[in-house]
Short mmCIF file of C-alpha atoms (C1' of nucleotides) in Angstrom, two decimals:
data_model
loop_
_atom_site.label_atom_id
_atom_site.label_comp_id
_atom_site.label_asym_id
_atom_site.label_seq_id
_atom_site.Cartn_x
_atom_site.Cartn_y
_atom_site.Cartn_z
CA MET C 168 -0.17 -0.09 -0.26
CA ASN C 169 2.54 2.23 0.83
CA VAL C 170 4.20 3.17 -2.83
CA ASP C 171 6.01 6.03 -1.70
CA GLU C 172 9.64 6.54 -3.40
CA THR C 173 11.07 8.29 -0.97
CA ALA C 174 10.35 6.71 2.43
CA PRO C 175 11.54 3.27 3.14
CA GLN C 176 11.70 4.41 6.37
CA LYS C 177 14.34 2.80 8.08
CA GLY C 178 16.36 4.42 11.54
CA THR C 179 15.40 7.78 12.67
CA VAL C 180 15.45 10.20 10.06
CA THR C 181 18.42 12.12 11.51
CA GLN C 182 20.14 8.98 10.39
CA ARG C 183 18.82 9.01 7.60
CA ALA C 184 19.89 12.31 6.49
CA ILE C 185 23.22 11.54 7.30
CA GLU C 186 23.45 8.56 4.76
CA ARG C 187 21.68 10.93 2.01
CA ILE C 188 24.49 13.82 2.36
CA LYS C 189 27.48 11.18 2.95
CA ALA C 190 26.44 9.56 -0.32
CA MET C 191 25.90 12.73 -2.25
CA ILE C 192 29.55 13.48 -0.97
CA ALA C 193 30.47 9.91 -2.63
CA GLU C 194 28.58 9.92 -5.53
CA GLY C 195 30.45 13.29 -6.45
CA ARG C 196 27.39 15.13 -6.32
CA LEU C 197 29.14 17.35 -3.59
CA GLU C 198 32.61 18.41 -3.84
CA PRO C 199 35.71 19.17 -1.56
CA GLY C 200 35.27 23.05 -0.61
CA GLN C 201 31.80 23.39 -2.51
CA ARG C 202 28.74 24.84 0.06
CA LEU C 203 25.94 23.36 0.80
CA PRO C 204 22.45 25.01 0.75
CA THR C 205 21.53 26.25 4.16
CA GLU C 206 20.21 24.62 6.82
CA ARG C 207 16.18 25.47 6.20
CA ASP C 208 16.69 24.30 2.70
CA LEU C 209 18.28 21.21 3.24
CA ALA C 210 15.34 20.15 5.54
CA VAL C 211 12.78 21.25 3.14
CA GLN C 212 14.79 19.19 0.51
CA LEU C 213 14.87 16.08 2.55
CA GLY C 214 12.06 16.65 4.03
CA ILE C 215 12.28 16.91 7.54
CA SER C 216 12.45 19.75 10.34
CA ARG C 217 15.42 21.91 10.68
CA SER C 218 16.15 20.64 14.26
CA SER C 219 17.19 17.12 12.61
CA MET C 220 18.77 18.55 10.05
CA ARG C 221 20.76 19.94 12.21
CA GLU C 222 21.39 16.89 14.46
CA ALA C 223 22.98 15.77 11.20
CA ILE C 224 25.04 18.19 10.10
CA ARG C 225 26.52 17.84 13.71
CA ALA C 226 27.10 14.53 13.27
CA LEU C 227 29.19 14.87 9.79
CA THR C 228 31.09 18.24 11.15
CA VAL C 229 32.17 15.95 14.03
CA LEU C 230 33.48 13.07 11.39
CA GLY C 231 35.53 15.98 9.37
CA VAL C 232 33.50 15.09 6.40
CA LEU C 233 31.64 19.01 6.76
CA GLU C 234 32.53 22.59 8.31
CA ALA C 235 29.77 24.87 9.37
CA ARG C 236 30.95 28.21 9.14
CA HIS C 237 28.41 30.59 11.37
CA GLY C 238 26.67 33.43 8.82
CA SER C 239 28.60 31.69 5.84
CA GLY C 240 27.80 28.74 5.24
CA ILE C 241 28.28 24.94 5.36
CA TYR C 242 31.01 23.69 3.63
CA VAL C 243 32.20 20.28 2.31
CA THR C 244 35.47 20.14 4.12
CA GLN C 245 38.91 18.90 1.90
CA LEU C 246 38.18 15.27 2.72
CA GLU C 247 41.96 15.52 3.41
CA ALA C 248 43.66 12.83 6.03
CA GLY C 249 44.01 15.00 8.61
CA ASP C 250 39.80 16.13 8.41
CA LEU C 251 38.70 12.83 8.59
CA LEU C 252 40.83 10.89 10.75
CA GLU C 253 41.22 13.36 13.60
CA THR C 254 38.13 11.56 15.15
CA PHE C 255 40.94 8.96 16.08
CA GLY C 256 42.28 11.00 19.07
CA VAL C 257 38.76 10.53 20.51
CA VAL C 258 39.44 6.59 20.68
CA ALA C 259 42.97 7.19 21.92
CA ASP C 260 41.41 9.15 24.50
CA LEU C 261 38.79 7.01 25.70
CA SER C 262 40.20 3.71 25.76
CA ARG C 263 41.91 2.20 28.79
CA GLY C 264 43.62 -0.86 30.14
CA PRO C 265 44.42 -3.44 27.33
CA ARG C 266 43.23 -1.42 24.75
CA LEU C 267 46.04 0.90 25.28
CA VAL C 268 48.58 -1.84 24.48
CA GLU C 269 46.48 -2.26 21.84
CA LEU C 270 46.88 0.99 20.63
CA LEU C 271 50.41 1.26 21.48
CA GLU C 272 51.07 -1.90 19.11
CA VAL C 273 49.24 -0.54 16.45
CA ARG C 274 51.36 2.76 17.04
CA ARG C 275 54.60 0.65 16.58
CA ILE C 276 53.57 -1.59 13.55
CA LEU C 277 52.98 1.93 11.98
CA GLU C 278 55.91 3.87 13.92
CA SER C 279 58.49 1.93 12.75
CA THR C 280 57.12 1.40 9.10
CA ALA C 281 57.26 5.28 9.06
CA THR C 282 60.46 5.75 10.19
CA ALA C 283 61.77 3.35 7.87
CA LEU C 284 60.32 5.23 4.75
CA ALA C 285 61.35 8.25 6.44
CA ALA C 286 64.78 7.23 6.51
CA ALA C 287 64.71 6.41 2.77
CA ARG C 288 62.99 9.62 1.82
CA ILE C 289 63.70 12.16 4.00
CA THR C 290 65.28 15.55 2.34
CA PRO C 291 67.76 17.78 4.36
CA ASP C 292 65.26 20.46 4.59
CA GLN C 293 62.97 18.00 6.47
CA LEU C 294 65.96 16.97 8.10
CA ALA C 295 66.88 19.69 9.58
CA GLU C 296 63.38 20.06 11.34
CA VAL C 297 63.38 16.81 12.77
CA GLU C 298 67.13 17.75 14.30
CA LYS C 299 65.80 21.25 15.38
CA HIS C 300 63.03 19.49 17.54
CA LEU C 301 65.71 16.66 18.79
CA THR C 302 67.66 19.64 20.31
CA ALA C 303 65.03 21.49 21.94
CA MET C 304 63.57 18.57 23.19
CA ASN C 305 67.11 17.85 24.46
CA ALA C 306 67.76 21.68 26.18
CA THR C 307 65.08 21.97 28.46
CA ASP C 308 64.02 20.53 31.77
CA ASP C 309 60.23 21.67 31.30
CA PRO C 310 57.98 18.33 30.61
CA GLU C 311 55.61 19.89 28.94
CA GLU C 312 57.98 21.50 26.53
CA ILE C 313 59.63 18.08 26.33
CA LEU C 314 56.51 16.58 25.15
CA ALA C 315 55.55 19.09 22.76
CA HIS C 316 58.74 18.96 20.87
CA ASP C 317 58.81 15.16 21.32
CA LEU C 318 55.94 15.26 19.59
CA ALA C 319 56.47 17.46 16.91
CA PHE C 320 59.65 15.04 15.94
CA HIS C 321 57.42 11.83 15.50
CA ARG C 322 55.61 13.96 13.32
CA GLU C 323 57.93 15.50 11.10
CA ILE C 324 59.35 11.78 10.45
CA ALA C 325 55.90 10.93 9.96
CA ALA C 326 55.26 13.41 7.46
CA ALA C 327 58.67 12.61 5.80
CA ALA C 328 57.00 9.39 5.15
CA GLY C 329 55.60 10.76 2.08
CA ASN C 330 51.68 8.95 3.45
CA GLU C 331 49.23 11.42 4.69
CA THR C 332 46.61 8.98 5.78
CA MET C 333 49.51 7.54 8.22
CA ALA C 334 50.51 10.35 9.36
CA ALA C 335 47.40 11.28 10.38
CA ILE C 336 46.49 7.97 12.11
CA LEU C 337 49.83 8.55 14.24
CA GLU C 338 48.74 11.96 14.50
CA GLY C 339 45.72 10.37 16.57
CA LEU C 340 47.33 7.67 18.23
CA SER C 341 49.76 10.32 19.77
CA SER C 342 47.22 13.10 20.86
CA ARG C 343 48.62 15.58 23.73
CA THR C 344 46.16 13.77 26.34
CA PHE C 345 46.94 10.34 25.69
CA ARG C 346 50.48 10.34 25.42
CA ALA C 347 50.16 12.92 28.41
CA ARG C 348 48.13 10.33 30.49
CA VAL C 349 50.55 7.35 29.51
CA TRP C 350 53.65 8.98 29.94
CA ARG C 351 53.11 10.37 32.83
CA GLY C 352 53.88 7.85 35.14
CA TYR C 353 56.71 6.14 32.54
CA GLN C 354 59.03 9.31 32.72
CA GLU C 355 58.88 9.50 36.30
CA GLU C 356 61.01 6.68 36.43
CA GLY C 357 63.31 8.13 35.32
CA ALA C 358 63.02 6.92 31.40
CA PHE C 359 64.54 10.58 30.25
CA ALA C 360 67.63 9.25 29.79
CA ARG C 361 66.81 6.12 28.06
CA THR C 362 64.32 8.37 25.42
CA ARG C 363 66.88 10.35 24.46
CA ARG C 364 69.28 7.96 23.30
CA GLU C 365 66.07 6.16 21.71
CA HIS C 366 65.72 9.20 19.80
CA ALA C 367 69.37 9.59 19.18
CA ALA C 368 69.40 6.41 17.76
CA ILE C 369 66.62 6.84 15.59
CA HIS C 370 67.97 10.37 14.15
CA ARG C 371 71.02 8.71 13.15
CA ALA C 372 69.25 5.85 10.96
CA LEU C 373 67.84 8.99 9.43
CA VAL C 374 70.98 10.63 8.52
CA ALA C 375 71.92 6.94 7.42
CA HIS C 376 69.51 6.65 5.27
CA ASP C 377 69.25 3.46 6.54
CA PRO C 378 65.30 2.11 6.40
CA GLU C 379 65.95 -1.38 8.49
CA ALA C 380 68.19 0.73 11.34
CA ALA C 381 65.41 3.02 11.39
CA ARG C 382 62.58 0.43 11.68
CA ALA C 383 64.74 -1.59 14.41
CA ALA C 384 65.04 1.72 16.38
CA ALA C 385 61.64 3.29 16.19
CA ALA C 386 59.91 -0.26 17.04
CA ALA C 387 62.22 -0.45 20.29
CA HIS C 388 61.32 2.90 21.05
CA VAL C 389 57.77 2.85 21.11
CA GLY C 390 57.89 -0.99 22.14
CA GLU C 391 59.63 0.39 25.42
CA VAL C 392 56.70 1.86 26.50
CA GLU C 393 54.45 -0.32 25.59
CA GLU C 394 56.51 -3.22 27.78
CA TRP C 395 56.38 -0.44 30.46
CA LEU C 396 52.43 -0.22 30.57
CA ARG C 397 52.07 -3.78 30.04
CA ALA C 398 53.97 -4.34 33.33
CA GLN C 399 51.85 -2.10 35.01
CA LEU C 400 48.69 -3.39 34.12
CA GLY C 401 49.76 -7.01 34.58
CA GLY C 402 50.23 -6.27 38.41
CA MET U 90 32.24 41.68 35.71
CA ASN U 91 31.68 38.04 34.91
CA VAL U 92 33.09 35.61 37.70
CA ASP U 93 31.33 32.55 36.38
CA GLU U 94 33.46 29.61 37.18
CA THR U 95 31.41 27.77 34.96
CA ALA U 96 31.56 29.71 31.58
CA PRO U 97 34.75 29.74 30.01
CA GLN U 98 32.53 30.48 26.47
CA LYS U 99 34.90 29.41 24.03
CA GLY U 100 33.13 27.86 20.62
CA THR U 101 29.96 26.76 20.66
CA VAL U 102 27.80 25.40 23.53
CA THR U 103 27.38 21.98 21.72
CA GLN U 104 30.75 21.47 21.70
CA ARG U 105 31.22 22.35 25.34
CA ALA U 106 28.62 19.88 26.13
CA ILE U 107 30.57 16.95 23.89
CA GLU U 108 33.53 18.15 25.74
CA ARG U 109 31.98 17.78 28.76
CA ILE U 110 30.48 14.54 28.59
CA LYS U 111 33.74 13.15 26.61
CA ALA U 112 35.61 14.25 30.03
CA MET U 113 33.13 12.60 32.38
CA ILE U 114 34.05 9.32 30.93
CA ALA U 115 37.81 9.55 30.39
CA GLU U 116 37.33 10.77 34.36
CA GLY U 117 35.87 8.04 34.60
CA ARG U 118 32.61 9.43 36.37
CA LEU U 119 30.82 7.50 33.44
CA GLU U 120 31.30 3.56 33.32
CA PRO U 121 31.08 1.50 30.40
CA GLY U 122 27.22 0.48 29.72
CA GLN U 123 26.19 2.69 32.63
CA ARG U 124 23.19 5.05 32.13
CA LEU U 125 23.10 8.90 31.66
CA PRO U 126 20.49 11.11 33.20
CA THR U 127 17.74 11.91 30.16
CA GLU U 128 18.09 14.58 27.71
CA ARG U 129 16.36 16.92 29.89
CA ASP U 130 17.87 16.72 32.90
CA LEU U 131 21.26 16.65 31.18
CA ALA U 132 20.21 20.38 29.51
CA VAL U 133 19.68 21.40 33.06
CA GLN U 134 23.13 20.03 34.65
CA LEU U 135 24.76 22.10 31.68
CA GLY U 136 22.50 25.11 31.77
CA ILE U 137 21.73 24.29 27.91
CA SER U 138 18.91 23.76 25.69
CA ARG U 139 17.51 20.18 25.00
CA SER U 140 18.55 20.99 21.54
CA SER U 141 21.90 21.78 22.19
CA MET U 142 22.18 18.82 23.92
CA ARG U 143 20.40 16.43 21.83
CA GLU U 144 22.98 17.91 19.19
CA ALA U 145 25.96 17.07 21.71
CA ILE U 146 24.28 13.53 22.38
CA ARG U 147 23.91 12.47 18.43
CA ALA U 148 27.50 13.75 17.92
CA LEU U 149 28.72 11.41 20.68
CA THR U 150 26.36 8.73 19.16
CA VAL U 151 27.72 8.72 15.24
CA LEU U 152 31.57 8.63 17.05
CA GLY U 153 30.30 5.12 18.90
CA VAL U 154 30.83 6.74 22.30
CA LEU U 155 27.54 6.68 23.40
CA GLU U 156 24.35 4.78 22.46
CA ALA U 157 20.49 5.75 22.53
CA ARG U 158 17.64 3.64 23.09
CA HIS U 159 14.59 5.08 22.42
CA GLY U 160 11.93 4.96 24.97
CA SER U 161 14.47 3.66 27.68
CA GLY U 162 17.84 6.24 27.81
CA ILE U 163 21.12 6.70 26.86
CA TYR U 164 23.94 4.25 27.64
CA VAL U 165 27.32 4.39 27.10
CA THR U 166 28.92 2.14 25.26
CA GLN U 167 31.00 -0.39 26.10
CA LEU U 168 33.92 1.78 24.31
CA GLU U 169 35.78 -1.29 23.01
CA ALA U 170 37.68 -1.60 19.89
CA GLY U 171 34.61 -1.87 17.60
CA ASP U 172 32.51 0.73 18.40
CA LEU U 173 34.70 3.75 18.45
CA LEU U 174 36.16 2.34 15.26
CA GLU U 175 33.51 2.10 13.36
CA THR U 176 33.87 5.78 12.15
CA PHE U 177 36.96 4.33 10.41
CA GLY U 178 34.82 2.75 7.71
CA VAL U 179 33.91 6.62 7.02
CA VAL U 180 36.66 7.61 5.84
CA ALA U 181 37.48 4.75 3.38
CA ASP U 182 34.28 5.03 2.00
CA LEU U 183 34.80 9.05 1.20
CA SER U 184 38.61 8.61 0.01
CA ARG U 185 39.07 9.07 -3.06
CA GLY U 186 42.25 9.13 -5.85
CA PRO U 187 45.85 9.07 -4.16
CA ARG U 188 44.11 8.94 -0.53
CA LEU U 189 42.63 5.20 -1.70
CA VAL U 190 46.23 4.13 -2.42
CA GLU U 191 47.46 5.63 0.73
CA LEU U 192 44.57 3.38 2.56
CA LEU U 193 45.78 0.21 0.87
CA GLU U 194 49.25 0.85 1.69
CA VAL U 195 48.35 1.34 5.74
CA ARG U 196 46.05 -2.02 5.50
CA ARG U 197 49.32 -3.78 3.78
CA ILE U 198 51.16 -2.94 6.91
CA LEU U 199 48.50 -4.07 9.19
CA GLU U 200 47.30 -6.51 7.54
CA SER U 201 50.75 -8.65 6.92
CA THR U 202 51.48 -8.19 10.53
CA ALA U 203 48.33 -9.29 11.59
CA THR U 204 48.71 -12.28 9.64
CA ALA U 205 52.01 -12.98 10.72
CA LEU U 206 50.83 -12.87 14.03
CA ALA U 207 47.96 -15.16 13.38
CA ALA U 208 49.96 -17.90 11.84
CA ALA U 209 51.84 -17.77 15.46
CA ARG U 210 48.83 -18.18 17.42
CA ILE U 211 45.77 -19.20 15.67
CA THR U 212 43.95 -22.43 17.16
CA PRO U 213 42.78 -24.94 15.06
CA ASP U 214 38.80 -24.16 15.83
CA GLN U 215 39.42 -20.47 14.24
CA LEU U 216 41.71 -22.38 11.30
CA ALA U 217 38.62 -24.37 10.91
CA GLU U 218 36.52 -21.29 10.52
CA VAL U 219 39.10 -19.84 8.26
CA GLU U 220 39.04 -22.65 6.11
CA LYS U 221 35.27 -22.31 5.42
CA HIS U 222 35.13 -19.35 4.29
CA LEU U 223 38.12 -20.16 2.13
CA THR U 224 36.10 -23.10 0.73
CA ALA U 225 33.07 -21.43 0.32
CA MET U 226 34.79 -18.73 -1.72
CA ASN U 227 36.30 -21.10 -4.14
CA ALA U 228 32.48 -22.65 -4.61
CA THR U 229 30.97 -19.89 -6.09
CA ASP U 230 31.02 -17.55 -8.50
CA ASP U 231 28.41 -15.13 -7.35
CA PRO U 232 30.91 -12.06 -6.91
CA GLU U 233 28.54 -11.12 -4.19
CA GLU U 234 29.15 -13.83 -2.17
CA ILE U 235 32.66 -14.02 -3.18
CA LEU U 236 33.37 -10.75 -1.68
CA ALA U 237 31.24 -11.86 1.79
CA HIS U 238 33.67 -14.33 2.11
CA ASP U 239 36.51 -12.96 1.26
CA LEU U 240 35.74 -10.70 3.87
CA ALA U 241 34.97 -13.05 6.39
CA PHE U 242 38.39 -15.04 5.52
CA HIS U 243 40.42 -11.93 6.53
CA ARG U 244 38.36 -10.71 9.66
CA GLU U 245 38.81 -14.33 10.79
CA ILE U 246 42.70 -13.80 10.10
CA ALA U 247 42.62 -10.56 12.24
CA ALA U 248 40.70 -11.80 14.93
CA ALA U 249 42.72 -14.52 15.37
CA ALA U 250 46.20 -12.06 15.56
CA GLY U 251 44.68 -11.35 19.07
CA ASN U 252 44.28 -7.68 18.90
CA GLU U 253 40.88 -6.30 18.95
CA THR U 254 42.05 -2.71 17.95
CA MET U 255 44.20 -4.03 15.04
CA ALA U 256 41.33 -5.83 13.70
CA ALA U 257 38.87 -3.33 14.38
CA ILE U 258 41.35 -1.02 12.49
CA LEU U 259 41.18 -3.45 9.34
CA GLU U 260 37.16 -4.50 9.61
CA GLY U 261 37.02 -0.21 8.83
CA LEU U 262 39.60 -0.55 5.61
CA SER U 263 38.22 -3.32 4.26
CA SER U 264 34.42 -1.93 4.86
CA ARG U 265 31.76 -3.55 2.27
CA THR U 266 31.56 -0.22 0.26
CA PHE U 267 35.41 0.35 0.12
CA ARG U 268 36.12 -3.14 -1.22
CA ALA U 269 33.47 -3.23 -3.67
CA ARG U 270 34.95 0.13 -5.19
CA VAL U 271 37.68 -1.06 -5.34
CA TRP U 272 37.65 -4.50 -6.46
CA ARG U 273 34.74 -4.21 -9.05
CA GLY U 274 37.59 -3.07 -11.36
CA TYR U 275 40.02 -5.72 -10.29
CA GLN U 276 38.33 -8.65 -10.35
CA GLU U 277 36.70 -7.72 -14.00
CA GLU U 278 40.21 -7.73 -15.39
CA GLY U 279 40.37 -11.82 -14.02
CA ALA U 280 42.34 -11.68 -11.04
CA PHE U 281 40.10 -14.37 -9.73
CA ALA U 282 42.54 -17.26 -10.23
CA ARG U 283 45.37 -14.83 -8.44
CA THR U 284 43.59 -14.05 -5.48
CA ARG U 285 42.37 -17.72 -5.32
CA ARG U 286 46.43 -18.61 -5.18
CA GLU U 287 47.59 -15.74 -3.09
CA HIS U 288 44.39 -16.88 -0.75
CA ALA U 289 46.10 -20.50 -1.07
CA ALA U 290 49.13 -19.79 0.03
CA ILE U 291 47.85 -17.18 3.20
CA HIS U 292 46.07 -20.33 4.50
CA ARG U 293 49.29 -22.63 4.01
CA ALA U 294 51.71 -20.20 6.13
CA LEU U 295 48.81 -20.57 8.48
CA VAL U 296 48.92 -24.07 8.61
CA ALA U 297 52.72 -24.26 8.79
CA HIS U 298 52.77 -21.92 11.31
CA ASP U 299 54.70 -19.51 9.27
CA PRO U 300 54.92 -16.09 10.36
CA GLU U 301 57.50 -14.67 7.88
CA ALA U 302 55.91 -17.06 5.53
CA ALA U 303 52.36 -15.51 6.44
CA ARG U 304 53.44 -11.89 6.42
CA ALA U 305 55.20 -12.21 3.00
CA ALA U 306 52.10 -13.61 1.40
CA ALA U 307 50.00 -11.37 2.91
CA ALA U 308 51.84 -8.28 1.85
CA ALA U 309 51.90 -9.83 -1.59
CA HIS U 310 48.00 -10.15 -1.45
CA VAL U 311 47.13 -6.50 -0.62
CA GLY U 312 50.23 -5.40 -2.63
CA GLU U 313 48.49 -6.57 -5.85
CA VAL U 314 45.43 -4.55 -5.14
CA GLU U 315 48.07 -1.66 -4.50
CA GLU U 316 49.92 -1.61 -7.13
CA TRP U 317 46.85 -1.79 -9.89
CA LEU U 318 45.01 0.80 -8.28
CA ARG U 319 48.19 2.79 -8.44
CA ALA U 320 48.72 2.18 -12.34
CA GLN U 321 44.68 2.99 -12.73
CA LEU U 322 45.65 6.44 -11.14
CA GLY U 323 48.65 7.28 -12.59
CA GLY U 324 47.76 6.04 -16.35
"C1'" DG Q 25 37.83 57.70 -8.39
"C1'" DC Q 26 38.78 54.98 -4.73
"C1'" DG Q 27 38.56 53.09 -0.20
"C1'" DA Q 28 36.57 52.67 3.94
"C1'" DC Q 29 32.29 52.80 6.92
"C1'" DT Q 30 27.88 51.29 7.57
"C1'" DG Q 31 23.42 48.97 7.52
"C1'" DT Q 32 20.86 45.13 5.95
"C1'" DA Q 33 20.08 40.96 4.76
"C1'" DT Q 34 21.47 35.87 4.76
"C1'" DT Q 35 23.06 32.20 7.47
"C1'" DG Q 36 24.25 29.50 11.13
"C1'" DG Q 37 23.17 28.98 16.73
"C1'" DT Q 38 20.22 28.82 20.71
"C1'" DC Q 39 16.33 28.44 23.10
"C1'" DG Q 40 11.69 27.02 24.42
"C1'" DG Q 41 7.25 24.28 23.80
"C1'" DA Q 42 4.32 20.97 21.87
"C1'" DC Q 43 3.51 16.19 20.20
"C1'" DC Q 44 4.68 11.47 18.64
"C1'" DA Q 45 6.95 6.61 19.49
"C1'" DC Q 46 8.66 3.12 21.76
"C1'" DC Q 47 9.87 1.15 26.13
"C1'" DT Q 48 9.62 -0.53 30.86
"C1'" DC Q 49 7.78 -1.54 35.31
"C1'" DG Q 50 3.94 -1.90 38.38
"C1'" DC Q 51 -0.73 -2.20 38.50
"C1'" DT Q 52 -4.76 -5.65 37.82
"C1'" DG Q 53 -7.57 -9.42 36.96
"C1'" DG Q 54 -7.71 -14.10 35.94
"C1'" DC N 61 1.38 -16.85 40.14
"C1'" DC N 62 1.02 -15.44 35.81
"C1'" DA N 63 -0.43 -13.35 31.78
"C1'" DG N 64 -2.30 -8.77 29.95
"C1'" DC N 65 -2.93 -3.57 30.43
"C1'" DG N 66 -2.03 0.85 31.26
"C1'" DA N 67 0.18 4.76 32.58
"C1'" DG N 68 4.64 7.24 32.76
"C1'" DG N 69 9.02 8.05 31.65
"C1'" DT N 70 11.97 8.79 27.42
"C1'" DG N 71 14.06 9.73 23.31
"C1'" DG N 72 12.37 11.31 18.38
"C1'" DT N 73 10.60 14.88 15.76
"C1'" DC N 74 8.53 19.14 14.81
"C1'" DC N 75 7.49 24.20 15.12
"C1'" DG N 76 8.77 29.07 15.64
"C1'" DA N 77 11.34 32.97 17.32
"C1'" DC N 78 15.29 35.15 18.54
"C1'" DC N 79 20.58 35.98 18.63
"C1'" DA N 80 24.98 36.37 16.82
"C1'" DA N 81 28.36 36.21 12.63
"C1'" DT N 82 29.06 36.96 8.49
"C1'" DA N 83 29.15 39.04 2.93
"C1'" DC N 84 27.73 42.43 0.09
"C1'" DA N 85 25.85 46.21 -1.43
"C1'" DG N 86 25.32 51.10 -0.64
"C1'" DT N 87 27.16 55.42 1.15
"C1'" DC N 88 30.00 58.50 2.72
"C1'" DG N 89 34.41 60.34 2.87
"C1'" DC N 90 38.72 61.79 1.24
#
DNA sequence: GCGACTGTATTGGTCGGACCACCTCGCTGG
DNA sequence: CCAGCGAGGTGGTCCGACCAATACAGTCGC
């Protein structure tokens, strides 16, 4: 009896609106950077209220697919790795216990590969940037500053690997709050010296353009934290 | 003049609400599985309207952090890898061009490692499950069915690796629509036979509990698709 | 003529209330 | 004791109004 071609009626209207917009982007009807119709128009087009449409837009906003500019309009993001993988940080921030170890394991795998790729491809300019953060990291005692340069150190290396997607994932796995949470206890145990040695080893491998050495050094670096955390949880 | 300690006034009220709830979970004030106050109560607690609160809840729902049950209440999910990494599929679905190659590269790295781990750890029961899908995959000509068993084949292997987080990421990287999009063209070029050989090689390595062979076979398997896609884009 | 300014229309952000759909659970009656 | 029912609670949807930031055109002053 219901021959209405526009109403399959599955799930909430908001959920359907999210899928519709996602589909429009996937099919290429909405290009990156393009501006969408206004919330009011979109609501009319999809036959739903503005409230529901706003929920759908908000959902796609937090996913990094859309971007709302107050007073201007709603735009499709560039759909680059960084935009879409920002939510990866949420995973890292909310994970606890055994899952933290699993996340570090994933990071070890990706970071070691990224560092190996970087060793083969890194340019002098990129290497100079890496060295800048390495030097700054060793020149201060402020934990906050150390952490910041530590993050930048690895970020530059990931960028030099030439895979933006991988770099974005690693960025999420190394989110500020995540590292701060895990590293606080780790560094308190006097791991500064060891960390410096490991960073120096990674740097040497990059300078020598030696992928295998870089892979091993990076794996050992992350593995150290991984093992420490495993021991913490194991009791 | 404004000495109100609860209003730093940065960003939209909805965004602040999202952060507040995330913080409550991160600090352990909200446990996995626990039920939240009602939307109306939460809105009052945070001093915002129900509309804004609903947007915040919707945002956390699509991120896999919260789950809303109509007529019952809002609950914190188990915060397991699967819940939180479901959004990873969105990334895969909306990525195009060079980013697809990058995603496959990430998958190759993780899948080869996961397969190597599985080779060392897989149990007879898990191996039987893998074989079931391998057999079913080779016994039909229906592309849909082949794809389904192909996905299940790799899913079982990822599960046997013992790292749920890695399995969840691989699940996202192999989402149905993603594989369907990429594999359609690939399989049209008569790659069935090669795919079968590669699956057989992976299976042999699992049976032999040979991690290195498993790693190589899996890397080659994903690498084949990766190279094909690279050629498609480059030429 | 040209740039800075202003004011107005547009657009996202917030709010409050109303009603609907679904679930839960206690009450009722057999 | 249990099946069935009904009221209350809760999320889902809709509406209309107003606020706040932006964009743009028209205006003013130099």
